[in-house]
Structure formats: C-alpha cells, structure tokens
Amino acid sequence: MVKAAYLHIPFCEQICHYCDFNKVFLKNQPVDEYLDSMQMEMRNTLLKYPAESLETIFIGGGTPTALNEKQMEKLLKAINEEFKPLPSLHEFAVEANPGDLSYEKLKVMRDLGVNRLSFGVQTFNDGLLEKIGRTHRSADVMKSIELAKKAGFDNISIDLMYGLPGQTISDFKDSLKIGFGLDVQHYSSYSLIVEPKTVFYNLMSKGRLTLPPQEEEAIMYEYLMEVMEQHGFHQYEISNFALPGYESRHNLTYWNNDEYYGIGAGAHSYTGNIRRANAGPLKKYMQLIEDTGFPYQNEHQVTEAEKMEEELFLGLRKSAGVSKKKFDDKFGMPLSKVFGLQIKEQTEKGLLNDHQDSISLTHKGKLLGNEVFQAFLGVVPSE
C-alpha cells in the first residue's frame, strides 16, 4: 500500500558544494514543459498504481522554491488535480531555500494545501554558508521564517549541518542556539558526507578540503542530542528531532520501509515490490514520458531477503527501532530466527538494545550506526 509521494524539482539558481542530488541550473531551462511532464507522470502512475490511503506528499529538489509564483501555482494545482488529496493526507511539505521566498509565494503554497516547510538553513555562520556554496545568509532565514508564519505555516523544520569545512564546535553550538530562538517545530541535523561528483569531492581529491577531526564531529553530534532533549525535541530518528506530534511523516515512510511514489527527473519509487529509478537528465525524462508515459530508467524486483535486510537497516534509524511483532507479521517468521546471531553480537558490543518487543540502537550505537547496519547485510540467503 502506497503511503507517500515524493516529487522532484531539479532546478537550482546555485549549486551547493556538497550536493549530489539530481539538479540543473535554473536559467534557460524548460520549466513549464517539465511541470507538464510531471503531471503526465502523476496521472499515469496513479492509473497504474491507484492511491487509497496516501498520507504525505513531499516536494524536494534541487530547489522547489526556485520556481516563481506562477510555476509554483501550476505545480501545486497539478498535484491537487491528480492526487485529489485524500482524507488520509496529513502532511504536504515543500523543501524551501531561505533566499527564495516572498510572502506571495508562501501564500500560494499555503492556499493550495502545503502545510509544512523544510528550510535548508545548514548553518547560521555567514562565512560557512559562503564556503559551502549557499547563497542565503542568516538574516534571510529570519526573514523567511517570519514570512512563513505570517502566511499561516505552523509546522516548520530547519536543516543544520555539522562537520563542515572549517566549522568549529563553537560554531555549531552557536547555530543551535540561534535556531532555538526561532520557535520552529522540527530539526534535521546531519554530518557532511563528501559524495562523488560534487565540488567538495573534487577539492578533497586535490587535498584542498580541510574537515574537522572525527573526534570533534562526534562531540558535535553528542552535544546535538543532549541540547535537543533539553529543549523538548525528541530524537525520533538518528538525525531528526521534533516536538511531540511534529515528526516528519514523509521520512517515516522510508524508515518504516513502506511503499511510495517518486515523480520527476531522477526520482525513485517503491511500488508493487519494485524499486524504480527515473531518468535524471531533463530531456531524457521528458522524452520518455512523451514516448511511453513513464520515465523509468531501471527497475529492481525486491527479493524477500532484501526486504528483511531493509526492514532492519532502515528501521534501526528510528529511536523506536524495529518492532518484533511487525517483522513477524510482515515476513511470517520471528526476527530472532532470521537475525538472532547478529542481534546477539551487536547487543554484546553495547550497540543494540534487545527489548521484549523491539530492537533499537543504544547511545553508543547511534554514534556507530553504519557499523550496526552493515552487520545485517548479506545475512539472509537470496532466493
């Protein structure tokens, strides 16, 4: 059963130095034609895989708010027309760049059903913002959040990064302090990962990228967990913190290993036990839609073994962990029968809590999450 829809807007006015998502410079791009192709993909997808209980819609990028007011209105009207928002829809979110938002654009979004904004703040240090390729500045964040509240938004999230080039522990603490003064409901905070095909990767290859030592990055993460709890933000996932009731339903879809639509160039979807990847280049994406009605570049039938592994390494990202009953109901066998040895080993290392009804990461396990996840890969024999 499909519970979520992700829609990808690949346009950016500036490419961030750490970003490896599918994106293109906005200037001279066929934006309206692309939005038409997206609507056709929505329509065809829903005909093939009807939505019965869609709970969330998330528009990401790229930079969705790089669209002007008319383009944003066109996109949101297409979504409303095709998805005909169901009574089950609780969350309609848009990823927002603090430098792109006018009150008029925010009103268009709010009036057409958007009820959650996720701001890509990353840091409140203007020098660091310039260093990582962001065009907005700290003052833009303040202004945009004020405008968003004026436009009627009361579910706002901000992203903050740590482990950035030249970032100190003090810098990160300052950003958190400023963030707590903004009266928002949710934070996503994650460390920099240098991905291939990014500006930072090229700089690192040339020995020109200086990152904080791993010890300092770990201190930043531990401080993050501590101070979030002090301010009433529950850590419901490794990198996500929310006031009660403001958890991201969309991201929980991924961590719960539920099915979702992926609409747009480079988007990924999971429906009917098949994971699909859409073509990334705009022209190829649009041509495939025109020729076949679908933009799929590759498809993968997920095996039962892969589903079980995904249930573990995705579910363990959540503070609630992996439910033993849900695993049994989903796969027809106890969690302990499939992963008993691995659970025992990780528990003895102090990385897992083995509760009566679930397994979850310990505090130490959150710091070494990738090591724990790796332990559950390649365990289940393939069919």
PDB file of C-alpha atoms in Angstrom, residues 5-206:
ATOM      1  CA  ALA A   5       4.560  10.674  -2.813  1.00  0.00           C
ATOM      2  CA  TYR A   6       7.875  12.405  -3.500  1.00  0.00           C
ATOM      3  CA  LEU A   7       8.043  14.982  -6.315  1.00  0.00           C
ATOM      4  CA  HIS A   8      11.410  16.215  -7.561  1.00  0.00           C
ATOM      5  CA  ILE A   9      12.115  19.748  -8.775  1.00  0.00           C
ATOM      6  CA  PRO A  10      15.708  19.689 -10.099  1.00  0.00           C
ATOM      7  CA  PHE A  11      16.178  23.420 -10.687  1.00  0.00           C
ATOM      8  CA  CYS A  12      18.694  25.483  -8.690  1.00  0.00           C
ATOM      9  CA  GLU A  13      19.959  29.043  -9.026  1.00  0.00           C
ATOM     10  CA  GLN A  14      23.199  27.978  -7.315  1.00  0.00           C
ATOM     11  CA  ILE A  15      24.734  24.515  -6.886  1.00  0.00           C
ATOM     12  CA  CYS A  16      25.816  23.781  -3.293  1.00  0.00           C
ATOM     13  CA  HIS A  17      29.307  22.350  -2.957  1.00  0.00           C
ATOM     14  CA  TYR A  18      28.147  19.228  -1.098  1.00  0.00           C
ATOM     15  CA  CYS A  19      25.036  18.354  -3.124  1.00  0.00           C
ATOM     16  CA  ASP A  20      24.913  15.148  -5.172  1.00  0.00           C
ATOM     17  CA  PHE A  21      21.161  15.183  -5.868  1.00  0.00           C
ATOM     18  CA  ASN A  22      19.831  15.411  -9.412  1.00  0.00           C
ATOM     19  CA  LYS A  23      19.907  19.115 -10.269  1.00  0.00           C
ATOM     20  CA  VAL A  24      20.478  21.662 -13.061  1.00  0.00           C
ATOM     21  CA  PHE A  25      20.943  25.427 -13.179  1.00  0.00           C
ATOM     22  CA  LEU A  26      17.540  27.098 -13.492  1.00  0.00           C
ATOM     23  CA  LYS A  27      18.477  29.621 -16.178  1.00  0.00           C
ATOM     24  CA  ASN A  28      17.135  28.814 -19.667  1.00  0.00           C
ATOM     25  CA  GLN A  29      15.536  25.535 -18.586  1.00  0.00           C
ATOM     26  CA  PRO A  30      12.113  24.374 -19.937  1.00  0.00           C
ATOM     27  CA  VAL A  31      10.453  24.670 -16.526  1.00  0.00           C
ATOM     28  CA  ASP A  32       6.826  24.758 -17.654  1.00  0.00           C
ATOM     29  CA  GLU A  33       7.310  21.866 -20.058  1.00  0.00           C
ATOM     30  CA  TYR A  34       8.935  19.895 -17.259  1.00  0.00           C
ATOM     31  CA  LEU A  35       5.961  20.565 -14.972  1.00  0.00           C
ATOM     32  CA  ASP A  36       3.653  19.320 -17.738  1.00  0.00           C
ATOM     33  CA  SER A  37       5.677  16.103 -17.942  1.00  0.00           C
ATOM     34  CA  MET A  38       5.452  15.694 -14.173  1.00  0.00           C
ATOM     35  CA  GLN A  39       1.675  15.999 -14.310  1.00  0.00           C
ATOM     36  CA  MET A  40       1.524  13.336 -17.015  1.00  0.00           C
ATOM     37  CA  GLU A  41       3.703  11.052 -14.894  1.00  0.00           C
ATOM     38  CA  MET A  42       1.440  11.626 -11.877  1.00  0.00           C
ATOM     39  CA  ARG A  43      -1.654  10.765 -13.916  1.00  0.00           C
ATOM     40  CA  ASN A  44      -0.175   7.625 -15.470  1.00  0.00           C
ATOM     41  CA  THR A  45       1.303   6.440 -12.179  1.00  0.00           C
ATOM     42  CA  LEU A  46      -2.000   6.767 -10.338  1.00  0.00           C
ATOM     43  CA  LEU A  47      -3.825   4.899 -13.106  1.00  0.00           C
ATOM     44  CA  LYS A  48      -1.359   2.026 -12.806  1.00  0.00           C
ATOM     45  CA  TYR A  49      -0.943   2.143  -9.005  1.00  0.00           C
ATOM     46  CA  PRO A  50      -4.031   3.827  -7.507  1.00  0.00           C
ATOM     47  CA  ALA A  51      -3.650   5.684  -4.214  1.00  0.00           C
ATOM     48  CA  GLU A  52      -6.009   4.521  -1.491  1.00  0.00           C
ATOM     49  CA  SER A  53      -4.528   5.953   1.691  1.00  0.00           C
ATOM     50  CA  LEU A  54      -1.847   8.478   0.777  1.00  0.00           C
ATOM     51  CA  GLU A  55      -0.592  10.137   3.957  1.00  0.00           C
ATOM     52  CA  THR A  56       2.159  12.506   2.786  1.00  0.00           C
ATOM     53  CA  ILE A  57       3.336  14.496  -0.202  1.00  0.00           C
ATOM     54  CA  PHE A  58       6.836  15.962  -0.246  1.00  0.00           C
ATOM     55  CA  ILE A  59       8.280  18.278  -2.904  1.00  0.00           C
ATOM     56  CA  GLY A  60      12.075  18.227  -2.854  1.00  0.00           C
ATOM     57  CA  GLY A  61      14.987  19.069  -5.074  1.00  0.00           C
ATOM     58  CA  GLY A  62      17.049  20.720  -6.312  1.00  0.00           C
ATOM     59  CA  THR A  63      15.308  23.809  -5.047  1.00  0.00           C
ATOM     60  CA  PRO A  64      11.494  23.693  -5.328  1.00  0.00           C
ATOM     61  CA  THR A  65      11.193  27.309  -4.203  1.00  0.00           C
ATOM     62  CA  ALA A  66      13.343  28.403  -7.168  1.00  0.00           C
ATOM     63  CA  LEU A  67      10.042  28.199  -9.072  1.00  0.00           C
ATOM     64  CA  ASN A  68       8.335  31.571  -9.440  1.00  0.00           C
ATOM     65  CA  GLU A  69       4.821  32.154  -8.086  1.00  0.00           C
ATOM     66  CA  LYS A  70       3.067  31.130 -11.329  1.00  0.00           C
ATOM     67  CA  GLN A  71       5.177  27.995 -11.718  1.00  0.00           C
ATOM     68  CA  MET A  72       4.633  27.031  -8.092  1.00  0.00           C
ATOM     69  CA  GLU A  73       0.904  27.553  -8.516  1.00  0.00           C
ATOM     70  CA  LYS A  74       0.949  25.401 -11.661  1.00  0.00           C
ATOM     71  CA  LEU A  75       2.752  22.573  -9.874  1.00  0.00           C
ATOM     72  CA  LEU A  76       0.516  22.621  -6.800  1.00  0.00           C
ATOM     73  CA  LYS A  77      -2.681  22.771  -8.882  1.00  0.00           C
ATOM     74  CA  ALA A  78      -1.452  19.753 -10.865  1.00  0.00           C
ATOM     75  CA  ILE A  79      -0.813  17.852  -7.623  1.00  0.00           C
ATOM     76  CA  ASN A  80      -4.250  18.759  -6.295  1.00  0.00           C
ATOM     77  CA  GLU A  81      -5.861  17.777  -9.573  1.00  0.00           C
ATOM     78  CA  GLU A  82      -4.120  14.425  -9.926  1.00  0.00           C
ATOM     79  CA  PHE A  83      -3.842  13.282  -6.335  1.00  0.00           C
ATOM     80  CA  LYS A  84      -7.193  14.839  -5.358  1.00  0.00           C
ATOM     81  CA  PRO A  85      -5.867  14.959  -1.783  1.00  0.00           C
ATOM     82  CA  LEU A  86      -7.431  12.142   0.166  1.00  0.00           C
ATOM     83  CA  PRO A  87      -8.869  12.410   3.690  1.00  0.00           C
ATOM     84  CA  SER A  88      -5.860  10.357   4.796  1.00  0.00           C
ATOM     85  CA  LEU A  89      -3.400  13.081   3.693  1.00  0.00           C
ATOM     86  CA  HIS A  90      -1.872  14.602   6.817  1.00  0.00           C
ATOM     87  CA  GLU A  91       1.311  16.213   5.562  1.00  0.00           C
ATOM     88  CA  PHE A  92       2.011  18.246   2.415  1.00  0.00           C
ATOM     89  CA  ALA A  93       5.586  19.519   2.630  1.00  0.00           C
ATOM     90  CA  VAL A  94       7.906  21.620   0.498  1.00  0.00           C
ATOM     91  CA  GLU A  95      11.676  21.948   0.772  1.00  0.00           C
ATOM     92  CA  ALA A  96      12.452  25.665   0.898  1.00  0.00           C
ATOM     93  CA  ASN A  97      15.516  27.824   0.330  1.00  0.00           C
ATOM     94  CA  PRO A  98      15.518  30.814   2.708  1.00  0.00           C
ATOM     95  CA  GLY A  99      16.623  33.217  -0.023  1.00  0.00           C
ATOM     96  CA  ASP A 100      13.814  32.385  -2.473  1.00  0.00           C
ATOM     97  CA  LEU A 101      10.656  33.175  -0.556  1.00  0.00           C
ATOM     98  CA  SER A 102       8.297  36.089  -0.958  1.00  0.00           C
ATOM     99  CA  TYR A 103       5.105  36.394   1.043  1.00  0.00           C
ATOM    100  CA  GLU A 104       3.158  35.945  -2.212  1.00  0.00           C
ATOM    101  CA  LYS A 105       4.884  32.633  -2.996  1.00  0.00           C
ATOM    102  CA  LEU A 106       4.304  31.410   0.550  1.00  0.00           C
ATOM    103  CA  LYS A 107       0.613  32.306   0.309  1.00  0.00           C
ATOM    104  CA  VAL A 108       0.297  30.398  -2.962  1.00  0.00           C
ATOM    105  CA  MET A 109       1.735  27.331  -1.246  1.00  0.00           C
ATOM    106  CA  ARG A 110      -0.413  27.654   1.874  1.00  0.00           C
ATOM    107  CA  ASP A 111      -3.610  28.357  -0.068  1.00  0.00           C
ATOM    108  CA  LEU A 112      -3.064  25.268  -2.235  1.00  0.00           C
ATOM    109  CA  GLY A 113      -2.650  22.865   0.652  1.00  0.00           C
ATOM    110  CA  VAL A 114       1.011  22.932   1.686  1.00  0.00           C
ATOM    111  CA  ASN A 115       1.134  22.653   5.494  1.00  0.00           C
ATOM    112  CA  ARG A 116       4.822  22.006   6.236  1.00  0.00           C
ATOM    113  CA  LEU A 117       8.044  23.757   5.208  1.00  0.00           C
ATOM    114  CA  SER A 118      11.564  22.361   5.473  1.00  0.00           C
ATOM    115  CA  PHE A 119      14.200  25.098   5.308  1.00  0.00           C
ATOM    116  CA  GLY A 120      17.719  24.243   4.114  1.00  0.00           C
ATOM    117  CA  VAL A 121      19.497  26.504   6.617  1.00  0.00           C
ATOM    118  CA  GLN A 122      22.646  24.336   7.221  1.00  0.00           C
ATOM    119  CA  THR A 123      24.378  26.933   9.437  1.00  0.00           C
ATOM    120  CA  PHE A 124      23.843  30.442  10.791  1.00  0.00           C
ATOM    121  CA  ASN A 125      27.512  31.327  10.221  1.00  0.00           C
ATOM    122  CA  ASP A 126      27.566  33.514   7.089  1.00  0.00           C
ATOM    123  CA  GLY A 127      31.216  32.699   6.394  1.00  0.00           C
ATOM    124  CA  LEU A 128      30.457  28.979   6.422  1.00  0.00           C
ATOM    125  CA  LEU A 129      27.399  29.489   4.232  1.00  0.00           C
ATOM    126  CA  GLU A 130      29.623  31.104   1.610  1.00  0.00           C
ATOM    127  CA  LYS A 131      32.198  28.327   1.958  1.00  0.00           C
ATOM    128  CA  ILE A 132      29.625  25.573   1.270  1.00  0.00           C
ATOM    129  CA  GLY A 133      28.127  27.362  -1.722  1.00  0.00           C
ATOM    130  CA  ARG A 134      24.869  28.595  -0.216  1.00  0.00           C
ATOM    131  CA  THR A 135      23.509  31.918  -1.497  1.00  0.00           C
ATOM    132  CA  HIS A 136      21.324  32.817   1.504  1.00  0.00           C
ATOM    133  CA  ARG A 137      22.591  34.411   4.703  1.00  0.00           C
ATOM    134  CA  SER A 138      21.488  34.195   8.323  1.00  0.00           C
ATOM    135  CA  ALA A 139      19.274  37.292   8.004  1.00  0.00           C
ATOM    136  CA  ASP A 140      17.401  35.637   5.103  1.00  0.00           C
ATOM    137  CA  VAL A 141      16.465  32.720   7.360  1.00  0.00           C
ATOM    138  CA  MET A 142      14.991  35.040   9.985  1.00  0.00           C
ATOM    139  CA  LYS A 143      13.004  36.926   7.376  1.00  0.00           C
ATOM    140  CA  SER A 144      11.741  33.797   5.600  1.00  0.00           C
ATOM    141  CA  ILE A 145      10.567  32.083   8.777  1.00  0.00           C
ATOM    142  CA  GLU A 146       8.798  35.277   9.879  1.00  0.00           C
ATOM    143  CA  LEU A 147       7.053  35.482   6.479  1.00  0.00           C
ATOM    144  CA  ALA A 148       6.135  31.788   6.617  1.00  0.00           C
ATOM    145  CA  LYS A 149       4.443  32.235   9.983  1.00  0.00           C
ATOM    146  CA  LYS A 150       2.633  35.315   8.672  1.00  0.00           C
ATOM    147  CA  ALA A 151       1.395  33.226   5.720  1.00  0.00           C
ATOM    148  CA  GLY A 152      -0.093  30.681   8.137  1.00  0.00           C
ATOM    149  CA  PHE A 153       2.592  27.991   8.487  1.00  0.00           C
ATOM    150  CA  ASP A 154       2.888  26.472  11.943  1.00  0.00           C
ATOM    151  CA  ASN A 155       4.843  23.309  11.038  1.00  0.00           C
ATOM    152  CA  ILE A 156       8.372  24.389  10.165  1.00  0.00           C
ATOM    153  CA  SER A 157      11.582  22.375  10.058  1.00  0.00           C
ATOM    154  CA  ILE A 158      15.149  23.554   9.589  1.00  0.00           C
ATOM    155  CA  ASP A 159      18.204  21.592   8.460  1.00  0.00           C
ATOM    156  CA  LEU A 160      21.518  22.137  10.227  1.00  0.00           C
ATOM    157  CA  MET A 161      24.804  20.500   9.227  1.00  0.00           C
ATOM    158  CA  TYR A 162      27.901  19.709  11.260  1.00  0.00           C
ATOM    159  CA  GLY A 163      31.366  18.547  10.260  1.00  0.00           C
ATOM    160  CA  LEU A 164      31.591  21.327   7.650  1.00  0.00           C
ATOM    161  CA  PRO A 165      34.972  22.569   6.365  1.00  0.00           C
ATOM    162  CA  GLY A 166      36.407  24.985   8.910  1.00  0.00           C
ATOM    163  CA  GLN A 167      33.465  24.547  11.282  1.00  0.00           C
ATOM    164  CA  THR A 168      34.286  24.519  14.991  1.00  0.00           C
ATOM    165  CA  ILE A 169      32.334  23.033  17.886  1.00  0.00           C
ATOM    166  CA  SER A 170      31.624  26.610  18.980  1.00  0.00           C
ATOM    167  CA  ASP A 171      30.210  27.466  15.515  1.00  0.00           C
ATOM    168  CA  PHE A 172      27.811  24.534  15.693  1.00  0.00           C
ATOM    169  CA  LYS A 173      26.706  25.396  19.217  1.00  0.00           C
ATOM    170  CA  ASP A 174      26.029  28.982  18.105  1.00  0.00           C
ATOM    171  CA  SER A 175      23.862  27.783  15.195  1.00  0.00           C
ATOM    172  CA  LEU A 176      21.820  25.598  17.527  1.00  0.00           C
ATOM    173  CA  LYS A 177      21.370  28.471  19.962  1.00  0.00           C
ATOM    174  CA  ILE A 178      20.111  30.758  17.198  1.00  0.00           C
ATOM    175  CA  GLY A 179      17.851  28.013  15.863  1.00  0.00           C
ATOM    176  CA  PHE A 180      16.185  27.501  19.237  1.00  0.00           C
ATOM    177  CA  GLY A 181      15.230  31.162  19.225  1.00  0.00           C
ATOM    178  CA  LEU A 182      13.157  30.813  16.045  1.00  0.00           C
ATOM    179  CA  ASP A 183      10.215  28.865  17.503  1.00  0.00           C
ATOM    180  CA  VAL A 184      10.182  26.057  14.918  1.00  0.00           C
ATOM    181  CA  GLN A 185       8.814  22.561  15.465  1.00  0.00           C
ATOM    182  CA  HIS A 186      11.394  20.247  13.897  1.00  0.00           C
ATOM    183  CA  TYR A 187      15.132  19.920  13.190  1.00  0.00           C
ATOM    184  CA  SER A 188      17.068  17.683  10.834  1.00  0.00           C
ATOM    185  CA  SER A 189      20.769  17.727  11.652  1.00  0.00           C
ATOM    186  CA  TYR A 190      23.358  15.603   9.928  1.00  0.00           C
ATOM    187  CA  SER A 191      27.069  15.467   9.286  1.00  0.00           C
ATOM    188  CA  LEU A 192      28.658  16.368   5.988  1.00  0.00           C
ATOM    189  CA  ILE A 193      29.281  13.367   3.746  1.00  0.00           C
ATOM    190  CA  VAL A 194      31.554  14.152   0.800  1.00  0.00           C
ATOM    191  CA  GLU A 195      29.923  12.491  -2.205  1.00  0.00           C
ATOM    192  CA  PRO A 196      31.411  11.876  -5.674  1.00  0.00           C
ATOM    193  CA  LYS A 197      30.602  14.387  -8.425  1.00  0.00           C
ATOM    194  CA  THR A 198      30.448  17.319  -6.002  1.00  0.00           C
ATOM    195  CA  VAL A 199      32.646  20.411  -5.664  1.00  0.00           C
ATOM    196  CA  PHE A 200      33.807  19.199  -2.252  1.00  0.00           C
ATOM    197  CA  TYR A 201      34.775  15.801  -3.656  1.00  0.00           C
ATOM    198  CA  ASN A 202      36.951  17.464  -6.293  1.00  0.00           C
ATOM    199  CA  LEU A 203      38.573  19.676  -3.653  1.00  0.00           C
ATOM    200  CA  MET A 204      39.176  16.683  -1.381  1.00  0.00           C
ATOM    201  CA  SER A 205      40.776  14.766  -4.261  1.00  0.00           C
ATOM    202  CA  LYS A 206      43.237  17.636  -4.643  1.00  0.00           C
TER     203      LYS A 206
END
